[in-house]
mmCIF file of C-alpha atoms in Angstrom:
data_model
loop_
_atom_site.group_PDB
_atom_site.id
_atom_site.type_symbol
_atom_site.label_atom_id
_atom_site.label_comp_id
_atom_site.label_asym_id
_atom_site.label_seq_id
_atom_site.Cartn_x
_atom_site.Cartn_y
_atom_site.Cartn_z
ATOM 1 C CA MET Q 1005 -3.235 6.344 12.910
ATOM 2 C CA GLN Q 1006 0.512 6.532 13.248
ATOM 3 C CA ASN Q 1007 2.447 9.618 12.194
ATOM 4 C CA MET Q 1008 5.486 8.549 10.143
ATOM 5 C CA GLY Q 1009 6.952 12.043 9.715
ATOM 6 C CA MET Q 1010 6.929 14.280 6.648
ATOM 7 C CA GLY Q 1011 3.211 14.911 7.176
ATOM 8 C CA CYS Q 1012 2.220 11.308 6.345
ATOM 9 C CA ARG Q 1013 -0.249 9.453 8.524
ATOM 10 C CA ILE Q 1014 -0.294 5.682 8.053
ATOM 11 C CA PRO Q 1015 -3.289 3.783 9.486
ATOM 12 C CA VAL Q 1016 -2.304 0.925 11.798
ATOM 13 C CA ILE Q 1017 -4.311 -2.316 11.840
ATOM 14 C CA ASP Q 1018 -4.579 -4.249 15.124
ATOM 15 C CA MET Q 1019 -4.655 -7.904 14.030
ATOM 16 C CA LYS Q 1020 -5.684 -9.032 17.558
ATOM 17 C CA ASP Q 1021 -9.193 -7.541 17.285
ATOM 18 C CA PHE Q 1022 -11.060 -9.987 15.035
ATOM 19 C CA ALA Q 1023 -14.433 -9.047 16.510
ATOM 20 C CA GLY Q 1024 -14.475 -6.018 14.239
ATOM 21 C CA LEU Q 1025 -13.848 -7.909 10.975
ATOM 22 C CA LYS Q 1026 -15.858 -5.455 8.879
ATOM 23 C CA LEU Q 1027 -13.962 -2.573 10.431
ATOM 24 C CA LEU Q 1028 -10.678 -4.417 9.795
ATOM 25 C CA MET Q 1029 -11.491 -4.786 6.101
ATOM 26 C CA MET Q 1030 -12.358 -1.099 5.860
ATOM 27 C CA GLU Q 1031 -9.078 -0.161 7.561
ATOM 28 C CA MET Q 1032 -7.128 -2.456 5.213
ATOM 29 C CA LYS Q 1033 -8.682 -0.680 2.237
ATOM 30 C CA VAL Q 1034 -7.678 2.686 3.717
ATOM 31 C CA VAL Q 1035 -4.095 1.448 4.189
ATOM 32 C CA SER Q 1036 -3.982 0.075 0.633
ATOM 33 C CA ARG Q 1037 -5.328 3.318 -0.792
ATOM 34 C CA SER Q 1038 -2.829 5.377 1.232
ATOM 35 C CA LEU Q 1039 0.039 3.281 -0.192
ATOM 36 C CA LEU Q 1040 -1.247 3.533 -3.766
ATOM 37 C CA ASP Q 1041 -1.718 7.300 -3.364
ATOM 38 C CA LEU Q 1042 1.998 7.816 -2.642
ATOM 39 C CA THR Q 1043 3.995 9.542 -5.359
ATOM 40 C CA VAL Q 1044 5.601 7.397 -8.057
ATOM 41 C CA GLU Q 1045 9.027 8.476 -6.808
ATOM 42 C CA VAL Q 1046 8.283 7.015 -3.361
ATOM 43 C CA LYS Q 1047 6.775 3.806 -4.794
ATOM 44 C CA LEU Q 1048 9.829 3.273 -7.021
ATOM 45 C CA ARG Q 1049 11.959 2.970 -3.866
ATOM 46 C CA ASN Q 1050 10.250 -0.415 -3.341
ATOM 47 C CA SER Q 1051 12.477 -2.269 -5.791
ATOM 48 C CA ASP Q 1052 13.835 -5.803 -5.930
ATOM 49 C CA PRO Q 1053 16.411 -7.429 -8.226
ATOM 50 C CA VAL Q 1054 14.007 -10.348 -8.737
ATOM 51 C CA GLU Q 1055 11.677 -9.784 -11.720
ATOM 52 C CA GLY Q 1056 8.049 -9.316 -10.655
ATOM 53 C CA LYS Q 1057 8.864 -8.181 -7.124
ATOM 54 C CA GLY Q 1058 8.796 -4.617 -5.866
ATOM 55 C CA TYR Q 1059 6.694 -1.856 -7.386
ATOM 56 C CA THR Q 1060 4.957 -2.527 -10.726
ATOM 57 C CA SER Q 1061 3.614 0.578 -12.419
ATOM 58 C CA PRO Q 1062 0.563 0.568 -14.701
ATOM 59 C CA HIS Q 1063 1.451 0.125 -18.390
ATOM 60 C CA LYS Q 1064 -0.253 -0.230 -21.790
ATOM 61 C CA ALA Q 1065 -0.871 -3.974 -21.453
ATOM 62 C CA SER Q 1066 -2.466 -3.559 -18.025
ATOM 63 C CA ALA Q 1067 -3.399 0.055 -17.376
ATOM 64 C CA VAL Q 1068 -5.487 -0.756 -14.288
ATOM 65 C CA PHE Q 1069 -2.944 -2.986 -12.510
ATOM 66 C CA GLU Q 1070 -0.501 -1.441 -10.072
ATOM 67 C CA GLY Q 1071 1.455 -3.724 -7.753
ATOM 68 C CA LEU Q 1072 3.367 -2.881 -4.605
ATOM 69 C CA GLY Q 1073 5.320 -6.157 -4.556
ATOM 70 C CA THR Q 1074 6.334 -8.369 -1.691
#
């Protein structure tokens, strides 16, 4: 894992090691979870002037969807 400061540790995925595909998928899930577990204030920094890009918070119409954007 890579230490990004402020006490955060972000897992790093080595895309060259395809032999461990199952391990890669598990690491990708850990990375995704670590991004989704960030505070809303941090996620809101991922914004874009184009509608539908950037952070999308859960809302009444789709309470289980949360998007991090592109």
